[in-house]
Amino acid sequence: MSYSLLSDANQRLEKALRYVSLSDDVTERLRYPKASLSVSIPVRMDDGSLRVFQGYRVRYDDSRGPTKGGVRFHPHVTLDEVQSLAFWMTFKCAVLNLPFGGAKGGITLNPKELSKFELERLSRGYVDAIADFIGPDIDIPAPDVYTNPMIMGWMMDQYSIIQRKIIPAVVTGKPISMGGSLGRETATAMGAFFVIQTAMTHFSQSPAQTTVAIQGFGNAGAVLAELMFRAGYQVVAVSDSQGGVYAKQGLDIPSIRRLKDSSRGIRAVYCEGSVCSTVEHASITNEELLELDVDILIPAALENQITAENADKIRARYVFEVANGPTNSAADAILEAKGIHVFPDILVNAGGVTVSYYEWVQNRSGFYWSLDEVNRRLEQSMTAETEKIWAIAQELSVSLRTAAYVHALNRLGDAIQAKGTQDYYVS
């Protein structure tokens, strides 16, 4: 990448610092990750050859509790990216008032090129390499891009083998049969849906009058698309890594999801029973989807999708960031000047880590909740924090992103100051 993601993330921190009164100790602590680990993971491939993969784990800040964050398998994983994601996780956990700090991990590879056996050996090898760096009271990994409950189960099992006892709370996002929480797989989408529903009450616009475009039709994007479709929103465009579809009259999202699950592709279809028919639509690129004239734009793919190069072409009235860091700081200023309301990732996609927290609590207590209980608690948390951030934005006349960082900074500042700062020691 031509710029540092972490430096870009820190620009958001600097902007929010103008609106808080914190000790210099707090800002100094938050400028740097607490610990960064780079590891080499040797894997015996199915053909007998040996490949060595590069892996990372970063614990950014643990002022509020053990660190928490996903592990992604992707060709573009770098230490800078992982540090940036750990930075965002620190603020995300604070925004939702979770007793966690932020962490992230990743391995640089294309997981589609590996067999299931190779992926298992890689996942277990990663845990072998970072076992001393993680733990239920230290750092708790979770799923992220191209990782799933099966991979989390392998990781939990490998850690338990190393420790010679069953420790389900070391990893979240596990299969239900291994201590996973009901609602975890849909938590990111469900949390985003609760944010959207809460936010849209502040604008005089009904779901039936609201058009939506979603970039990214993976686990979070596809589930969110269906939630919005069933709530009456007009979802007119969706896309995956290969491109997307657009239909001005709206798409039948459940039918598209069925096609995607069966053929791994996206087409605008309508299904009745087992019979599906292609409906009129336009094929579009991911870049074209971002520039559609819609009410709500939802980037739910990868980071750095809205930049200074294309921000002026964004025509949506509201942007809800389901991906991590889809809008860079240079684009923020352009979108704000255009009057576009951007609801930031550290709020919108925090449903995943919130239900991960619920899973961790259930693992620690040995008492497991119903799906209704999980979703009730999630809705309560997402709604409350959205309203608080909206109120801060109105009170300070700042963007919603800055308001979210102010909200998180106040909570992080309280935790850091509780341990003693310069003001305490020199008074």
Coordinates of C-alpha atoms in Angstrom, one line a residue:
M1 CA 0.0 0.0 0.0
S2 CA 1.2 3.5 -0.8
Y3 CA 0.5 4.9 2.6
S4 CA 0.4 3.7 6.2
L5 CA -3.0 2.5 7.4
L6 CA -1.9 3.0 11.0
S7 CA -0.8 6.6 10.3
D8 CA -4.1 7.2 8.6
A9 CA -6.0 5.7 11.6
N10 CA -4.1 8.0 14.0
Q11 CA -5.4 11.0 12.1
R12 CA -8.9 10.2 13.4
L13 CA -7.5 10.0 16.9
E14 CA -5.8 13.4 16.5
K15 CA -9.1 15.0 15.3
A16 CA -11.1 13.6 18.3
L17 CA -8.5 14.7 20.8
R18 CA -9.5 18.3 20.2
Y19 CA -12.8 17.6 21.9
V20 CA -11.7 15.7 25.0
S21 CA -9.7 16.7 28.1
L22 CA -7.3 13.9 28.8
S23 CA -3.9 13.5 30.3
D24 CA -1.0 13.5 27.9
D25 CA -0.3 10.0 29.3
V26 CA -3.4 8.7 27.6
T27 CA -2.6 10.0 24.1
E28 CA 1.0 8.8 24.5
R29 CA -0.2 5.3 25.4
L30 CA -2.6 5.1 22.5
R31 CA -0.1 6.1 19.8
Y32 CA 1.7 2.8 19.8
P33 CA 0.6 -0.9 20.0
K34 CA 1.5 -2.6 23.3
A35 CA 3.0 -5.7 21.6
S36 CA 3.4 -6.9 18.0
L37 CA 4.4 -10.5 17.1
S38 CA 5.6 -11.7 13.7
V39 CA 5.9 -15.5 13.2
S40 CA 6.8 -17.9 10.5
I41 CA 4.5 -20.9 10.2
P42 CA 6.0 -24.0 8.4
V43 CA 3.3 -26.2 6.8
R44 CA 3.7 -29.6 5.2
M45 CA 1.6 -29.4 2.0
D46 CA -0.4 -32.3 0.6
D47 CA 2.2 -33.0 -2.1
G48 CA 4.9 -33.4 0.5
S49 CA 6.5 -29.9 -0.1
L50 CA 7.1 -27.4 2.7
R51 CA 5.8 -23.9 2.6
V52 CA 6.4 -21.2 5.2
F53 CA 3.7 -18.6 5.8
Q54 CA 4.0 -15.2 7.5
G55 CA 1.7 -14.6 10.4
Y56 CA 1.1 -11.7 12.8
R57 CA -0.7 -10.9 16.1
V58 CA -0.9 -7.5 17.6
R59 CA -2.2 -6.5 21.0
Y60 CA -2.8 -2.8 20.8
D61 CA -4.1 -1.7 24.2
D62 CA -5.3 -3.6 27.3
S63 CA -6.2 -0.7 29.6
R64 CA -9.8 -2.0 29.8
G65 CA -9.1 -5.7 29.9
P66 CA -7.7 -8.6 27.8
T67 CA -7.4 -7.8 24.1
K68 CA -9.9 -9.0 21.6
G69 CA -9.8 -9.3 17.8
G70 CA -10.1 -11.5 14.8
V71 CA -7.7 -13.4 12.7
R72 CA -7.8 -13.0 8.9
F73 CA -6.4 -15.2 6.1
H74 CA -5.8 -12.9 3.1
P75 CA -3.0 -12.3 0.5
H76 CA -2.7 -8.6 1.5
V77 CA -2.2 -9.1 5.2
T78 CA 0.7 -7.0 6.5
L79 CA 1.9 -6.0 9.9
D80 CA 0.8 -2.4 9.2
E81 CA -2.7 -3.6 8.4
V82 CA -2.9 -5.8 11.5
Q83 CA -1.7 -3.0 13.7
S84 CA -4.4 -0.7 12.2
L85 CA -7.1 -3.2 12.7
A86 CA -6.0 -3.7 16.3
F87 CA -6.1 0.1 16.8
W88 CA -9.7 0.2 15.5
M89 CA -10.6 -2.8 17.7
T90 CA -9.4 -0.9 20.8
F91 CA -11.8 1.9 20.1
K92 CA -14.6 -0.4 19.0
C93 CA -14.5 -2.3 22.3
A94 CA -14.6 1.0 24.1
V95 CA -17.5 2.4 22.1
L96 CA -19.6 -0.7 23.1
N97 CA -18.3 -0.5 26.7
L98 CA -16.8 -4.0 26.5
P99 CA -14.2 -5.0 29.1
F100 CA -11.7 -5.6 26.4
G101 CA -8.8 -3.9 24.6
G102 CA -8.1 -4.2 20.9
A103 CA -6.1 -6.9 19.1
K104 CA -5.9 -8.4 15.6
G105 CA -4.1 -11.2 13.8
G106 CA -3.6 -12.5 10.3
I107 CA -1.7 -14.8 7.9
T108 CA -0.5 -13.7 4.5
L109 CA -2.0 -16.2 2.0
N110 CA -4.7 -17.0 -0.4
P111 CA -6.8 -19.5 1.5
K112 CA -8.6 -20.6 -1.7
E113 CA -5.3 -22.2 -2.9
L114 CA -5.0 -24.5 0.2
S115 CA -6.9 -27.8 0.8
K116 CA -8.9 -28.3 3.9
F117 CA -6.1 -30.5 5.4
E118 CA -3.5 -27.7 4.6
L119 CA -5.8 -25.1 6.2
E120 CA -6.1 -27.1 9.4
R121 CA -2.3 -27.6 9.6
L122 CA -1.8 -23.9 9.0
S123 CA -4.4 -22.9 11.7
R124 CA -2.9 -25.2 14.3
G125 CA 0.6 -24.1 13.3
Y126 CA -0.4 -20.4 13.9
V127 CA -1.6 -21.3 17.4
D128 CA 1.6 -23.2 18.1
A129 CA 3.5 -20.0 17.1
I130 CA 1.5 -17.5 19.2
A131 CA 0.4 -19.7 22.1
D132 CA 2.4 -17.7 24.7
F133 CA 0.9 -14.5 23.3
I134 CA -2.8 -15.4 23.7
G135 CA -5.1 -16.7 26.4
P136 CA -8.6 -16.1 27.9
D137 CA -7.2 -13.5 30.3
I138 CA -4.6 -12.1 27.8
D139 CA -5.8 -12.0 24.2
I140 CA -8.8 -13.7 22.6
P141 CA -8.8 -14.4 18.8
A142 CA -12.0 -14.6 16.7
P143 CA -13.0 -15.1 13.0
D144 CA -12.3 -12.4 10.4
V145 CA -11.9 -12.4 6.6
Y146 CA -11.7 -15.9 5.3
T147 CA -11.8 -17.5 8.7
N148 CA -14.8 -19.3 10.1
P149 CA -16.1 -21.4 13.1
M150 CA -14.3 -24.5 11.9
I151 CA -11.0 -22.7 11.9
M152 CA -11.7 -21.2 15.3
G153 CA -12.5 -24.7 16.5
W154 CA -9.1 -26.0 15.3
M155 CA -7.4 -23.1 17.0
M156 CA -9.2 -23.6 20.3
D157 CA -8.5 -27.4 20.2
Q158 CA -4.8 -26.7 19.5
Y159 CA -4.5 -24.3 22.4
S160 CA -6.2 -26.8 24.6
I161 CA -3.7 -29.5 23.5
I162 CA -0.8 -27.2 24.4
Q163 CA -2.3 -26.3 27.8
R164 CA -3.4 -30.0 28.4
K165 CA -6.9 -28.9 29.4
I166 CA -10.0 -27.7 27.6
I167 CA -10.1 -23.9 27.4
P168 CA -13.0 -22.8 25.2
A169 CA -12.7 -19.1 26.3
V170 CA -9.4 -18.7 24.5
V171 CA -11.2 -18.2 21.1
T172 CA -14.6 -17.0 20.1
G173 CA -16.7 -17.6 17.0
K174 CA -16.4 -21.4 17.6
P175 CA -18.9 -24.0 16.5
I176 CA -21.8 -24.2 18.9
S177 CA -20.9 -27.8 19.8
M178 CA -17.5 -26.5 21.1
G179 CA -18.8 -23.7 23.2
G180 CA -19.7 -21.1 20.5
S181 CA -22.6 -18.7 21.1
L182 CA -25.9 -18.7 19.3
G183 CA -26.1 -15.6 17.1
R184 CA -22.4 -15.2 16.6
E185 CA -22.3 -15.9 12.9
T186 CA -24.9 -13.3 12.2
A187 CA -23.8 -10.8 14.9
T188 CA -21.9 -8.3 12.7
A189 CA -24.9 -8.0 10.3
M190 CA -27.5 -8.0 13.1
G191 CA -25.6 -5.3 15.0
A192 CA -25.3 -3.2 11.9
F193 CA -29.0 -3.6 11.2
F194 CA -29.8 -2.3 14.7
V195 CA -27.5 0.7 14.2
I196 CA -29.2 1.5 10.8
Q197 CA -32.7 1.2 12.3
T198 CA -31.8 3.4 15.2
A199 CA -30.0 6.0 13.0
M200 CA -32.7 6.3 10.5
T201 CA -35.3 7.3 13.1
H202 CA -33.4 10.7 13.1
F203 CA -34.3 11.2 9.4
S204 CA -37.8 11.4 8.1
Q205 CA -37.6 8.5 5.7
S206 CA -39.3 5.2 5.8
P207 CA -37.7 1.9 4.7
A208 CA -40.0 1.6 1.7
Q209 CA -38.6 5.0 0.4
T210 CA -35.0 4.1 1.1
T211 CA -32.7 2.6 -1.6
V212 CA -29.6 0.6 -0.5
A213 CA -26.4 -0.6 -2.2
I214 CA -24.1 -3.1 -0.4
Q215 CA -20.5 -3.7 -1.5
G216 CA -19.5 -7.1 -0.2
F217 CA -21.9 -10.1 -0.3
G218 CA -20.0 -12.2 2.2
N219 CA -21.1 -13.3 5.6
A220 CA -21.9 -9.9 7.0
G221 CA -23.0 -8.2 3.8
A222 CA -25.4 -11.0 2.6
V223 CA -27.0 -11.4 6.0
L224 CA -27.5 -7.6 6.3
A225 CA -28.9 -7.4 2.8
E226 CA -31.6 -9.9 3.7
L227 CA -32.4 -8.3 7.0
M228 CA -32.9 -4.9 5.2
F229 CA -34.9 -6.6 2.4
R230 CA -37.2 -8.2 4.9
A231 CA -37.5 -4.9 6.8
G232 CA -38.9 -3.2 3.7
Y233 CA -35.8 -1.4 2.4
Q234 CA -35.2 -1.3 -1.4
V235 CA -31.9 -3.1 -1.8
V236 CA -31.0 -2.2 -5.4
A237 CA -27.4 -3.3 -5.7
V238 CA -25.0 -5.9 -4.2
S239 CA -21.6 -7.1 -5.2
D240 CA -18.9 -9.6 -4.3
S241 CA -15.2 -9.8 -5.2
Q242 CA -16.1 -10.6 -8.9
G243 CA -18.5 -7.7 -9.4
G244 CA -22.2 -6.9 -8.7
V245 CA -25.7 -6.5 -10.0
Y246 CA -28.0 -3.4 -10.0
A247 CA -31.7 -3.2 -10.5
K248 CA -33.5 0.1 -10.0
Q249 CA -36.7 -1.7 -9.0
G250 CA -35.0 -3.6 -6.3
L251 CA -33.5 -7.1 -5.9
D252 CA -34.9 -10.2 -4.4
I253 CA -32.2 -10.8 -1.9
P254 CA -33.2 -14.2 -0.5
S255 CA -33.2 -15.6 -4.1
I256 CA -29.7 -14.1 -4.8
R257 CA -28.4 -15.6 -1.5
R258 CA -29.7 -19.0 -2.6
L259 CA -28.0 -18.7 -5.9
K260 CA -24.8 -17.5 -4.3
D261 CA -24.7 -20.4 -1.9
S262 CA -25.3 -23.0 -4.7
S263 CA -23.2 -21.5 -7.5
R264 CA -20.8 -19.1 -5.7
G265 CA -21.8 -16.3 -8.0
I266 CA -24.2 -13.3 -8.0
R267 CA -27.0 -12.8 -10.5
A268 CA -30.3 -10.9 -10.2
V269 CA -32.8 -13.7 -9.9
Y270 CA -36.2 -14.4 -8.5
C271 CA -36.9 -17.9 -7.1
E272 CA -40.2 -19.6 -6.5
G273 CA -39.7 -23.0 -4.9
S274 CA -36.8 -24.7 -6.6
V275 CA -37.2 -22.7 -9.9
C276 CA -35.2 -19.5 -10.3
S277 CA -35.5 -17.0 -13.2
T278 CA -33.1 -14.3 -14.1
V279 CA -34.6 -10.8 -13.9
E280 CA -33.6 -7.6 -15.7
H281 CA -30.5 -6.1 -14.2
A282 CA -27.3 -4.3 -15.0
S283 CA -23.9 -5.9 -14.2
I284 CA -21.6 -3.4 -12.4
T285 CA -18.2 -3.3 -10.9
N286 CA -17.5 -2.7 -7.2
E287 CA -16.3 0.8 -8.0
E288 CA -19.5 1.6 -9.9
L289 CA -21.6 0.3 -7.0
L290 CA -20.0 2.8 -4.6
E291 CA -21.0 5.7 -6.9
L292 CA -24.7 4.8 -7.3
D293 CA -27.4 7.3 -6.6
V294 CA -28.9 5.6 -3.5
D295 CA -29.9 6.7 -0.1
I296 CA -27.8 4.2 1.9
L297 CA -24.3 2.9 0.9
I298 CA -22.9 0.0 2.9
P299 CA -19.2 -0.9 2.2
A300 CA -19.0 -4.4 3.7
A301 CA -15.9 -5.7 1.9
L302 CA -12.3 -4.6 2.7
E303 CA -10.6 -1.4 3.9
N304 CA -9.7 1.7 1.8
Q305 CA -12.6 1.5 -0.7
I306 CA -13.6 5.2 -0.4
T307 CA -10.6 7.5 -1.0
A308 CA -9.8 11.0 -2.1
E309 CA -9.9 9.7 -5.7
N310 CA -13.6 8.6 -5.6
A311 CA -15.1 10.4 -2.6
D312 CA -16.4 13.3 -4.7
K313 CA -18.3 10.7 -6.8
I314 CA -20.2 9.2 -3.8
R315 CA -23.9 10.2 -4.1
A316 CA -25.4 8.3 -1.2
R317 CA -26.9 10.3 1.7
Y318 CA -25.8 7.9 4.4
V319 CA -22.8 5.6 4.6
F320 CA -22.8 2.7 7.1
E321 CA -19.3 1.1 7.4
V322 CA -19.7 -2.6 7.9
A323 CA -16.1 -3.3 6.7
N324 CA -13.2 -2.2 8.8
G325 CA -11.7 1.1 7.6
P326 CA -13.5 1.3 4.2
T327 CA -13.1 5.1 4.2
N328 CA -9.7 6.7 4.6
S329 CA -9.2 10.0 6.4
A330 CA -8.7 12.0 3.2
A331 CA -12.1 10.9 2.0
D332 CA -13.7 11.8 5.3
A333 CA -13.3 15.5 4.7
I334 CA -14.8 15.3 1.2
L335 CA -17.8 13.3 2.4
E336 CA -18.4 15.7 5.3
A337 CA -18.3 18.7 3.0
K338 CA -20.9 17.0 0.8
G339 CA -23.2 16.6 3.8
I340 CA -23.0 12.8 3.7
H341 CA -23.6 11.2 7.1
V342 CA -20.9 8.5 7.7
F343 CA -21.7 6.1 10.5
P344 CA -18.2 4.7 11.4
D345 CA -17.0 1.1 11.5
I346 CA -16.1 1.2 15.1
L347 CA -19.8 1.5 15.8
V348 CA -21.6 -0.1 12.9
N349 CA -19.7 -3.4 12.7
A350 CA -19.2 -3.8 16.5
G351 CA -21.9 -6.4 16.7
G352 CA -19.4 -9.2 16.0
V353 CA -17.1 -8.3 18.9
T354 CA -20.1 -7.7 21.2
V355 CA -21.5 -11.2 20.7
S356 CA -17.9 -12.5 21.0
Y357 CA -17.9 -10.9 24.4
Y358 CA -21.2 -12.7 25.2
E359 CA -19.5 -16.0 24.0
W360 CA -16.5 -15.4 26.3
V361 CA -18.8 -14.7 29.2
Q362 CA -20.8 -17.9 28.6
N363 CA -17.6 -19.9 28.3
R364 CA -16.3 -18.5 31.6
S365 CA -19.6 -19.2 33.4
G366 CA -20.6 -22.5 31.8
F367 CA -24.1 -21.1 31.3
Y368 CA -25.4 -20.6 27.8
W369 CA -28.0 -18.2 26.5
S370 CA -30.9 -18.6 24.0
L371 CA -30.7 -16.9 20.6
D372 CA -33.5 -14.5 21.7
E373 CA -31.4 -13.5 24.7
V374 CA -28.3 -12.9 22.7
N375 CA -30.2 -10.7 20.1
R376 CA -32.1 -8.9 22.8
R377 CA -28.8 -7.9 24.6
L378 CA -27.2 -7.0 21.3
E379 CA -30.0 -4.8 20.2
Q380 CA -30.0 -3.0 23.6
S381 CA -26.2 -2.3 23.4
M382 CA -26.1 -1.2 19.7
T383 CA -29.1 1.0 20.1
A384 CA -27.9 2.7 23.3
E385 CA -24.4 3.4 21.9
T386 CA -25.8 4.7 18.6
E387 CA -27.9 7.2 20.5
K388 CA -25.0 8.3 22.7
I389 CA -22.8 8.9 19.6
W390 CA -25.6 10.7 17.8
A391 CA -26.0 13.0 20.9
I392 CA -22.3 13.7 21.1
A393 CA -22.2 14.6 17.3
Q394 CA -25.1 17.1 17.8
E395 CA -23.7 18.6 21.0
L396 CA -20.1 19.2 19.6
S397 CA -21.2 19.8 15.9
V398 CA -18.8 17.1 14.7
S399 CA -19.0 14.2 12.4
L400 CA -20.3 10.9 13.6
R401 CA -16.9 9.3 13.3
T402 CA -15.3 12.0 15.5
A403 CA -18.1 11.6 17.9
A404 CA -17.5 7.9 18.1
Y405 CA -13.8 8.4 18.8
V406 CA -14.6 11.0 21.5
H407 CA -17.0 8.5 23.1
A408 CA -14.3 5.8 23.1
L409 CA -11.5 8.2 24.2
N410 CA -13.4 9.2 27.3
R411 CA -13.8 5.6 28.3
L412 CA -10.2 4.7 27.5
G413 CA -9.0 7.8 29.3
D414 CA -10.9 6.8 32.4
A415 CA -9.2 3.4 32.5
I416 CA -5.7 4.7 31.9
Q417 CA -6.1 7.6 34.3
A418 CA -7.4 5.2 37.0
K419 CA -3.9 3.6 37.1
G420 CA -2.2 7.0 37.7
T421 CA -1.0 9.7 35.3
Q422 CA 1.3 12.7 35.4
D423 CA -1.4 14.8 37.0
Y424 CA -1.7 12.4 39.9
Y425 CA 2.0 11.9 40.5
V426 CA 3.0 15.6 40.4
S427 CA 0.0 17.0 42.3

